[in-house]
CSV table of C-alpha atoms in Angstrom, one decimal:
chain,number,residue,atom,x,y,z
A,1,UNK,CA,109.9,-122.7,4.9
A,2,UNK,CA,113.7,-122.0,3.6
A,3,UNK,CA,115.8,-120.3,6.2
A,4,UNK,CA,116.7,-116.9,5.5
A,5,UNK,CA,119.9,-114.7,6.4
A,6,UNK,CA,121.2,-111.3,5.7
A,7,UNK,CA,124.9,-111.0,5.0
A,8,UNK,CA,127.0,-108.0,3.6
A,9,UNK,CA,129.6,-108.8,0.7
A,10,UNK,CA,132.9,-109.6,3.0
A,11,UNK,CA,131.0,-112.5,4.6
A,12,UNK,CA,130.0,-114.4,1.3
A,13,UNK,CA,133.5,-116.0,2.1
A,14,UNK,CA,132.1,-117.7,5.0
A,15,UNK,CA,129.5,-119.3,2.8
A,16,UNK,CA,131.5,-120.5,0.6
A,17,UNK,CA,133.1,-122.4,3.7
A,18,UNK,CA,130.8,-124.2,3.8
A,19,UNK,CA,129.6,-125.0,0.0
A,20,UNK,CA,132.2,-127.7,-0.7
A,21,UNK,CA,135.5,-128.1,-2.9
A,22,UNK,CA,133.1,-127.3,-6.1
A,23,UNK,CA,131.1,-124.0,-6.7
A,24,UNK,CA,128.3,-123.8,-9.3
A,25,UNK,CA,126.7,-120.7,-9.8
A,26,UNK,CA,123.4,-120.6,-12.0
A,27,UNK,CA,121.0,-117.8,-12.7
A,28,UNK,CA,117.5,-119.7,-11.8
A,29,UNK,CA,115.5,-118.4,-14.4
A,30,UNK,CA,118.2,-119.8,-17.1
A,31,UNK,CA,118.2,-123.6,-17.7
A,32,UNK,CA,122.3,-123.1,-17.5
A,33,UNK,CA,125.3,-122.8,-15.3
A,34,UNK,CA,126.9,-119.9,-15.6
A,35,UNK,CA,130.8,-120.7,-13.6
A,36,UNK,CA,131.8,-124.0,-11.8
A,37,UNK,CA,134.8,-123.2,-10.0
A,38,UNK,CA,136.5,-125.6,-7.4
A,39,UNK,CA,139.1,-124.7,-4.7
A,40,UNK,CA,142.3,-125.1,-5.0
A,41,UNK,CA,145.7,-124.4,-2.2
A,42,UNK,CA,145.5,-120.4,-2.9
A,43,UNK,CA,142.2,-119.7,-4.6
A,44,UNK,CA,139.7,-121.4,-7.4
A,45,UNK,CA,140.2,-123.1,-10.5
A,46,UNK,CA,137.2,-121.8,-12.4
A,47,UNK,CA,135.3,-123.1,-15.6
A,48,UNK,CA,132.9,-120.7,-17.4
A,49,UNK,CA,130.3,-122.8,-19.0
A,50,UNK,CA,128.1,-119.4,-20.1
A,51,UNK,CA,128.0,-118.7,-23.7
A,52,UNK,CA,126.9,-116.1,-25.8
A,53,UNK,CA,124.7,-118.2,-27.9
A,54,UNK,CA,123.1,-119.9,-24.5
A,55,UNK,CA,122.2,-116.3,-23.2
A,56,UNK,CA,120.8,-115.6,-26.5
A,57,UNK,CA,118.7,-118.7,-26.4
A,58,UNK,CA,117.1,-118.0,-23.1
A,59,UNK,CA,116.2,-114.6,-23.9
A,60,UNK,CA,114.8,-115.1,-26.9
A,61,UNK,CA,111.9,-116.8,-24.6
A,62,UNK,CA,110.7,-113.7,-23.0
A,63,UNK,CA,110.3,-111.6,-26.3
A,64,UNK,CA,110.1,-107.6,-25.2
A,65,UNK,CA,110.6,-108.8,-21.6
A,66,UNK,CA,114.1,-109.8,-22.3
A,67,UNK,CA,115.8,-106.0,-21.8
A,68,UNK,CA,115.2,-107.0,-17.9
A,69,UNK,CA,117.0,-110.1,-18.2
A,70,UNK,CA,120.5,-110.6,-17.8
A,71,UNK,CA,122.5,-111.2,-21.2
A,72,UNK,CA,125.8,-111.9,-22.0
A,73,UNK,CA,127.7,-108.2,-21.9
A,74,UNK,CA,126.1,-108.2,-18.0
A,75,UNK,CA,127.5,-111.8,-17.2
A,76,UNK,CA,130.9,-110.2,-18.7
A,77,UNK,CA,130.9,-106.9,-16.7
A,78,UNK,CA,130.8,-108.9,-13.6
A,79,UNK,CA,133.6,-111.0,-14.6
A,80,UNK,CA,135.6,-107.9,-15.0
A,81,UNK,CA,134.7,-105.6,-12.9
A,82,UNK,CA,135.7,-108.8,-10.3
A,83,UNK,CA,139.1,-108.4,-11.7
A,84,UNK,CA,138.7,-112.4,-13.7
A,85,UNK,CA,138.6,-111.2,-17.0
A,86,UNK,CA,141.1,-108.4,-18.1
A,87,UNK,CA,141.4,-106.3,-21.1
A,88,UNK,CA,142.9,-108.4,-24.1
A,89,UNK,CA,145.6,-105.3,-24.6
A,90,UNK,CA,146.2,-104.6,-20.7
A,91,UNK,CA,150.3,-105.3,-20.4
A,92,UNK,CA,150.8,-103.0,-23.0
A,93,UNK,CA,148.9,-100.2,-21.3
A,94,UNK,CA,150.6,-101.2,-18.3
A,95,UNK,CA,154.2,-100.3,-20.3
A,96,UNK,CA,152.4,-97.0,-22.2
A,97,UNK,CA,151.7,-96.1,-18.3
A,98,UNK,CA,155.3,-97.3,-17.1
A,99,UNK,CA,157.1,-95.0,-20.2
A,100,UNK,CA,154.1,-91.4,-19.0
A,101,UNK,CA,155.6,-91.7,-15.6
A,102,UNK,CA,159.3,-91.1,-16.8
A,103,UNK,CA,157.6,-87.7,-18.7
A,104,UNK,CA,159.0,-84.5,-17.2
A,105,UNK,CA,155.4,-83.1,-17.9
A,106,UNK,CA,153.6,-85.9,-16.0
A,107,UNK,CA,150.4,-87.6,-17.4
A,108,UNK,CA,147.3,-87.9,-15.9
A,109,UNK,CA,144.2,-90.7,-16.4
A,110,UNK,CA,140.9,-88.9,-17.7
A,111,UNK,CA,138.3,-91.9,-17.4
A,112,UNK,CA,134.9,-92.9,-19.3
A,113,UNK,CA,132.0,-94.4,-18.4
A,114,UNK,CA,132.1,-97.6,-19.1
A,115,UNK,CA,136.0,-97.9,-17.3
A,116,UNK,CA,133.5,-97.1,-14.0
A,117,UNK,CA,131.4,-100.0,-15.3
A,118,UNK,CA,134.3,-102.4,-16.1
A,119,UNK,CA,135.9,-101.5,-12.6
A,120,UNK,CA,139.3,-100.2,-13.9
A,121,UNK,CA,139.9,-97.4,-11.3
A,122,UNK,CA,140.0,-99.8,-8.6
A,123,UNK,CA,141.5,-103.1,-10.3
A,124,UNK,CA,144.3,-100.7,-11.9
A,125,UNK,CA,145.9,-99.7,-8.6
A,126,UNK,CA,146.9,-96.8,-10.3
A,127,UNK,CA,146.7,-93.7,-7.6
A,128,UNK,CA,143.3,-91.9,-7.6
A,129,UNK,CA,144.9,-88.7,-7.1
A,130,UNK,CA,146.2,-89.3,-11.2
A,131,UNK,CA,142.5,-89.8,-12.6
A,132,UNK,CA,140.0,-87.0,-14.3
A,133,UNK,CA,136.3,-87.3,-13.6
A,134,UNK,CA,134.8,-85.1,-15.9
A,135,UNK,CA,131.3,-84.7,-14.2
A,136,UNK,CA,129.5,-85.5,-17.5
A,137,UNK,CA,130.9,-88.6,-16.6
A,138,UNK,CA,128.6,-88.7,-12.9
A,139,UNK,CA,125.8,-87.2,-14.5
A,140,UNK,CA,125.6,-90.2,-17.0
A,141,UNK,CA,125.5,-92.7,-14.2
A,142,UNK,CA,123.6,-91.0,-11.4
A,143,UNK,CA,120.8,-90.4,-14.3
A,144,UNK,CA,120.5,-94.4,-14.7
A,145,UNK,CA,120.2,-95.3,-10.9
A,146,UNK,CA,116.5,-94.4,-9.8
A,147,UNK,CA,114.6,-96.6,-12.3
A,148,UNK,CA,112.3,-99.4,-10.5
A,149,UNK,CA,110.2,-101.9,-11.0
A,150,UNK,CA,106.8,-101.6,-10.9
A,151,UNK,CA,104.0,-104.9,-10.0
A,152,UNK,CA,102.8,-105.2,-13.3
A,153,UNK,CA,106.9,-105.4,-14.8
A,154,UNK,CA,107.1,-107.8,-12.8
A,155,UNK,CA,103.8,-109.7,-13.4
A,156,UNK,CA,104.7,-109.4,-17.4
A,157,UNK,CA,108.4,-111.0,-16.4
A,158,UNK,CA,106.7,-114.0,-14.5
A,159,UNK,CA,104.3,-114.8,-17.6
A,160,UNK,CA,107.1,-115.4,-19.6
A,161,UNK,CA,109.6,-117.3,-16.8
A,162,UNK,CA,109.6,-121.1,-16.9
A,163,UNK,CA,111.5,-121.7,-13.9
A,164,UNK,CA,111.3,-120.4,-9.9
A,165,UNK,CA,109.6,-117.8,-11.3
A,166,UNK,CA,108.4,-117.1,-7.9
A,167,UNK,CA,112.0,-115.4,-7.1
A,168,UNK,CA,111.0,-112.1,-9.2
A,169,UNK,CA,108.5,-111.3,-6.4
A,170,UNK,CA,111.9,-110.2,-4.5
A,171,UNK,CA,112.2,-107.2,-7.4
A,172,UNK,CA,109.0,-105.8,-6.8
A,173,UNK,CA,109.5,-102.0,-6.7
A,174,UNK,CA,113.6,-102.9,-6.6
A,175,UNK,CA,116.2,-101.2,-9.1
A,176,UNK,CA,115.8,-102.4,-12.4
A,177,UNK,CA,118.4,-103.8,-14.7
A,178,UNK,CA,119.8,-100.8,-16.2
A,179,UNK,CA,119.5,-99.3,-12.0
A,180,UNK,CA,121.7,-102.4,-10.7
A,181,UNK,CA,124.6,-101.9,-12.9
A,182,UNK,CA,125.2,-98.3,-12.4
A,183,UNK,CA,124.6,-99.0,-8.6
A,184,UNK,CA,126.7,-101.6,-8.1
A,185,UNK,CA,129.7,-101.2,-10.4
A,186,UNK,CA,129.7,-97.7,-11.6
A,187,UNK,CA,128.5,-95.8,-8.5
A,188,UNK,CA,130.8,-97.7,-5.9
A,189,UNK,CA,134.0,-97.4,-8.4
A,190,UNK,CA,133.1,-93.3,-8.7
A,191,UNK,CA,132.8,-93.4,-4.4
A,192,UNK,CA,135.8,-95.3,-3.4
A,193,UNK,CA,137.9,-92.9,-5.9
A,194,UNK,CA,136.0,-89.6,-6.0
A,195,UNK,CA,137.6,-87.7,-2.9
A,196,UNK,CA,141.2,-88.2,-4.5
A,197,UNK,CA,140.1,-88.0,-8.0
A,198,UNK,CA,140.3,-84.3,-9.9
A,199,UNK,CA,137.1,-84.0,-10.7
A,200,UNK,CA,136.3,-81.1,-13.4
A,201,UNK,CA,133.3,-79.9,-14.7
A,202,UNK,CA,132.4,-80.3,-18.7
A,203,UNK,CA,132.2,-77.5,-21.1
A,204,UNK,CA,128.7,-78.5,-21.7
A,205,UNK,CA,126.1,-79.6,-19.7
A,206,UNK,CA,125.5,-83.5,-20.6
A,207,UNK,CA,122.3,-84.6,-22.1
A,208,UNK,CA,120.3,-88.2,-22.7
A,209,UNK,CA,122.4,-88.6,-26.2
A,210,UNK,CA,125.7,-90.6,-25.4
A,211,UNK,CA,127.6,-89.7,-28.9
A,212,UNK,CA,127.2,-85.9,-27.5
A,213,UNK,CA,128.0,-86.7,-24.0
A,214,UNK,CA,131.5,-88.5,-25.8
A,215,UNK,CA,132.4,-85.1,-27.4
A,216,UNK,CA,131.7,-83.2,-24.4
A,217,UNK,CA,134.3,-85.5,-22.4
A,218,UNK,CA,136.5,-85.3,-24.9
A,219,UNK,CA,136.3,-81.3,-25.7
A,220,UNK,CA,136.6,-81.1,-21.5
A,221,UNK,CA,139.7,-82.7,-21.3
A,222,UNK,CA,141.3,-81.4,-24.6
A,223,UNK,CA,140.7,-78.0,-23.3
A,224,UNK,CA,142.2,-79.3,-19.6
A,225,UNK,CA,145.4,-79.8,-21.6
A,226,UNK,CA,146.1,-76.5,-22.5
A,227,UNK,CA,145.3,-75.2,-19.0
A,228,UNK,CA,147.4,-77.2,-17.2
A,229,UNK,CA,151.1,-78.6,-17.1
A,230,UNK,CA,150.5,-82.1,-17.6
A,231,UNK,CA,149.4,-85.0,-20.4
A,232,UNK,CA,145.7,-85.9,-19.5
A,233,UNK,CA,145.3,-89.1,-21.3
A,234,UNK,CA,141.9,-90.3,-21.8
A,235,UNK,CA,141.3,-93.9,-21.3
A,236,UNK,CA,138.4,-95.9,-22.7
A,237,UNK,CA,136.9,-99.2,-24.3
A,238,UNK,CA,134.9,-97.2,-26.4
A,239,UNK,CA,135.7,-97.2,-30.2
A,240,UNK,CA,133.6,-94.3,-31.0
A,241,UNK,CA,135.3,-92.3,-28.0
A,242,UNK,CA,138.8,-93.5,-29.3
A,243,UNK,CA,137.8,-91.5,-33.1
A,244,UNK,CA,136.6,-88.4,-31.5
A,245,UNK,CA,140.2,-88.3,-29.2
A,246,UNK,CA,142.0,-89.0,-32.6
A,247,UNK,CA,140.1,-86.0,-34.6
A,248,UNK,CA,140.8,-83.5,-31.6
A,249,UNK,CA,144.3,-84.5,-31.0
A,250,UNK,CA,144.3,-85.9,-27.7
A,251,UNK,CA,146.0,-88.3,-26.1
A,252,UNK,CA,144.3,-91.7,-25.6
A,253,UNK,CA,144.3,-95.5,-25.1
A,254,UNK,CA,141.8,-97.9,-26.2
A,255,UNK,CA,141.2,-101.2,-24.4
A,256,UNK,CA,140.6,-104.0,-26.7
A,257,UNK,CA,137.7,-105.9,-24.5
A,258,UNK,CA,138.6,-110.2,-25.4
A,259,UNK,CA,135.8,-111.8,-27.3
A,260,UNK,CA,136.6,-115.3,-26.2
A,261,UNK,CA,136.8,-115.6,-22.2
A,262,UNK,CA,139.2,-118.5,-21.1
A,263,UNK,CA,139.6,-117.3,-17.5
A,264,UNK,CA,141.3,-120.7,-15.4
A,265,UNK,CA,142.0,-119.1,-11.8
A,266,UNK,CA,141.0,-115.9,-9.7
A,267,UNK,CA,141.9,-115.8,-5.9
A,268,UNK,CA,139.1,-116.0,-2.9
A,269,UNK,CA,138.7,-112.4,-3.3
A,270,UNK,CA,138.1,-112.0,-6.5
A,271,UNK,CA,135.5,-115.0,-6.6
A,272,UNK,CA,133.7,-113.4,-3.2
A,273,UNK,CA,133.5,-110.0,-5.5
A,274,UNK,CA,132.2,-112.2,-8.5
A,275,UNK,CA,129.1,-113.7,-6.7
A,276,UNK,CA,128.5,-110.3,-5.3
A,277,UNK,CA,128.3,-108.3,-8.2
A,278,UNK,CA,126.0,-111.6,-10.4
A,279,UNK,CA,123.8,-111.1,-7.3
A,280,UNK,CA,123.4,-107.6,-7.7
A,281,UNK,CA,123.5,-107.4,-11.4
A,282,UNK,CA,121.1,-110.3,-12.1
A,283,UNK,CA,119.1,-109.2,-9.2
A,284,UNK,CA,119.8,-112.7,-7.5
A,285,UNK,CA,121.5,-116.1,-8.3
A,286,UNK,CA,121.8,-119.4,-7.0
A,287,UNK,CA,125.0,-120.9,-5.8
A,288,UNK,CA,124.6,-124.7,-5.1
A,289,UNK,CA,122.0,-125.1,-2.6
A,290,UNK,CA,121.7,-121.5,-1.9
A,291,UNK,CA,119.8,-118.2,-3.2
A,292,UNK,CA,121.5,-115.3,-2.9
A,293,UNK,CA,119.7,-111.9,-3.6
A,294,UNK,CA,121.1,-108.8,-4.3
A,295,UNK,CA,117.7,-107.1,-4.4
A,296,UNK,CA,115.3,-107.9,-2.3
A,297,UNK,CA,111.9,-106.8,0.0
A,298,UNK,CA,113.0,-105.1,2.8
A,299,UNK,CA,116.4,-104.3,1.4
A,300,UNK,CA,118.0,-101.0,3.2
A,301,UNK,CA,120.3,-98.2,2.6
A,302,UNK,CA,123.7,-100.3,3.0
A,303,UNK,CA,124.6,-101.5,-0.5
A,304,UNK,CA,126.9,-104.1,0.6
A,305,UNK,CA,124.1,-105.9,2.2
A,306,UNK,CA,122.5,-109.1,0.2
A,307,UNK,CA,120.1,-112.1,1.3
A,308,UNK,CA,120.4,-115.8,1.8
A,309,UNK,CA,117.7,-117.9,1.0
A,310,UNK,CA,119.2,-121.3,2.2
A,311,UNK,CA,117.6,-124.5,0.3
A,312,UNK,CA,119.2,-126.8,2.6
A,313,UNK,CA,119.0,-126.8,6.3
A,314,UNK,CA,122.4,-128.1,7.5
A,315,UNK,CA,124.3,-125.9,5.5
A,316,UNK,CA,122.5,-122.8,7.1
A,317,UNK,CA,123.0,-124.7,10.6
A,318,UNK,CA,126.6,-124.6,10.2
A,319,UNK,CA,126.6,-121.2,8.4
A,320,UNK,CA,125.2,-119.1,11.4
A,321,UNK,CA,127.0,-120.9,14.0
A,322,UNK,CA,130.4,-119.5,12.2
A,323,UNK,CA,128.8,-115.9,11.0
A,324,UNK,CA,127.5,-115.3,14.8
A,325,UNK,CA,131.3,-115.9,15.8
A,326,UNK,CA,132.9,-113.4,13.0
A,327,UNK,CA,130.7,-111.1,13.7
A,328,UNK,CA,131.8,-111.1,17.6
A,329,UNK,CA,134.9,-111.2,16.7
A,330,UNK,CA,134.6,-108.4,14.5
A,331,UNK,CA,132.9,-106.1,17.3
A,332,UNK,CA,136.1,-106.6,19.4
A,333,UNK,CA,138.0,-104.4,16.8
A,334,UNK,CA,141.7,-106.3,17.0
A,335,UNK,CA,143.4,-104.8,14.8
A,336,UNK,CA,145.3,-107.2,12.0
């Protein structure tokens, strides 16, 4: 039997201790690599040998199945949400930003959805204090976070898997797809900024119909304008959002979002934040001779927390000899 090890998301970097020079991380249902990365002096050099067409390929396998499976727009969320992949158009928001703080009148950040998603509050280090949350905004992603599995998803799911389909058992009544996502990157991007944020209630109350929800946002923070003495701004990477700022006459900017990802370095944190949101996302992944699950049986309250499945016994030797000692270390509270 594989040993087994519960870790939370800081301690990923002591795995990949002890992994080796060269990282491959796959998804195991997918006959493909999704990133091979190899360490360098001051991070990873990193390949991404995922493509479109390959995601498109291995979904096509499990038919009406394949809205559970992870495609290509979840494999990029997690590349930038980890702060790898940027917006194609991001240096000249960062000058449009540089030229509202010289304003007399000041300009605030009024945020969509999908920048919760894409993990811009965080990997902007702009000051919470300057974002909006319009709560049409919380109420679209707290409505996608309770939806689970049930046994017979997941017996339809294994029908159609060729490999390890064993793995899905871990996802029995566990978040779905859809659940992950606004768990994992939307939810903990709202959290972390949500007590410095101003967060303002719509003009309407939000319903299932996203086009609607847009207008509300946009209504909200038109009207915010005219309350208050300052430039709300409202960023997105939404098109359709972008027109509906235009046609009420409010300030906006629109992310372009690359269509060809040619990422070549990120820095340990940023790679320990990748694997942790693909194993969250994706439900679980493997990374050499290790499975690491996001979801799982068993899985508590704490978010951060993930499971090791360990396919080779040395490694996990090692591994726990060097977690027990972090963790003691960790309990002595030193201050860095």
């Amino acid at each position: 039997m594989n040993k087994e090890e519960r870790i939370v998301k800081d301690e990923i970097q002591i795995l990949l201790n002890h992994l080796g020079n060269k990282i491959e991380i796959s998804f195991p249902l997918y006959e493909m690599n999704l990133l091979e990365a190899r360490a360098n002096d001051i991070g990873y050099n990193i390949r991404i040998t995922a493509k479109r067409d390959l995601f498109d390929d291995e979904l096509a396998l499990y038919g009406d199945n394949k809205v559970e499976l992870p495609n290509f727009h979840d494999y990029f969320l997690c590349l930038i949400h980890s702060g790898i992949v940027h917006y194609s158009n991001i240096e000249q928001f960062i000058s449009r930003a540089s030229s509202y703080g010289q304003m007399k009148k000041g300009a605030c950040f009024g945020l969509d959805t999908n920048l919760l998603y894409h993990g811009f509050p965080l990997n902007s280090h702009i000051d919470a204090q300057k974002f909006i949350i319009i709560d049409t905004v919380q109420s679209e992603i707290e409505s996608s976070i309770n939806y689970k599995y049930s046994p017979q998803e997941i017996t339809d799911l294994k029908r159609c898997a060729r490999f390890q389909k064993h793995l899905l058992d871990e996802l029995i009544n566990a978040k779905t797809k859809r659940a992950r996502r606004a768990t994992y990157l939307a939810l903990r991007q709202f959290r972390a900024i949500r007590d410095r944020a101003q967060t303002i209630p719509a003009l309407e109350k939000s319903t299932s119909d996203k086009e609607a929800n847009d207008l509300i946002i946009v209504k909200t923070l038109r009207k915010f304008e005219e309350d208050k003495f300052s430039l709300p701004v409202m960023l997105t990477a939404d098109q359709n959002l972008a027109t509906l700022c235009d046609a009420q006459g409010l300030e906006h900017f629109l992310f372009e979002i690359p269509y060809e990802i040619n990422e070549k370095k990120c820095t340990p944190a940023k790679m320990v934040s990748l694997i942790f949101n693909l194993a969250t996302v994706f439900g679980f992944i493997q990374c050499n001779s290790v499975n690491i699950f996001g979801e799982f049986r068993g899985k508590g309250t704490n978010l951060d927390e993930l499971k090791l499945e360990f396919l080779n016994e040395r490694i996990y030797d090692r591994f726990f000899q060097d977690l027990k000692i972090c963790r003691r270390l960790m309990k002595l509270g030193i201050a860095q």
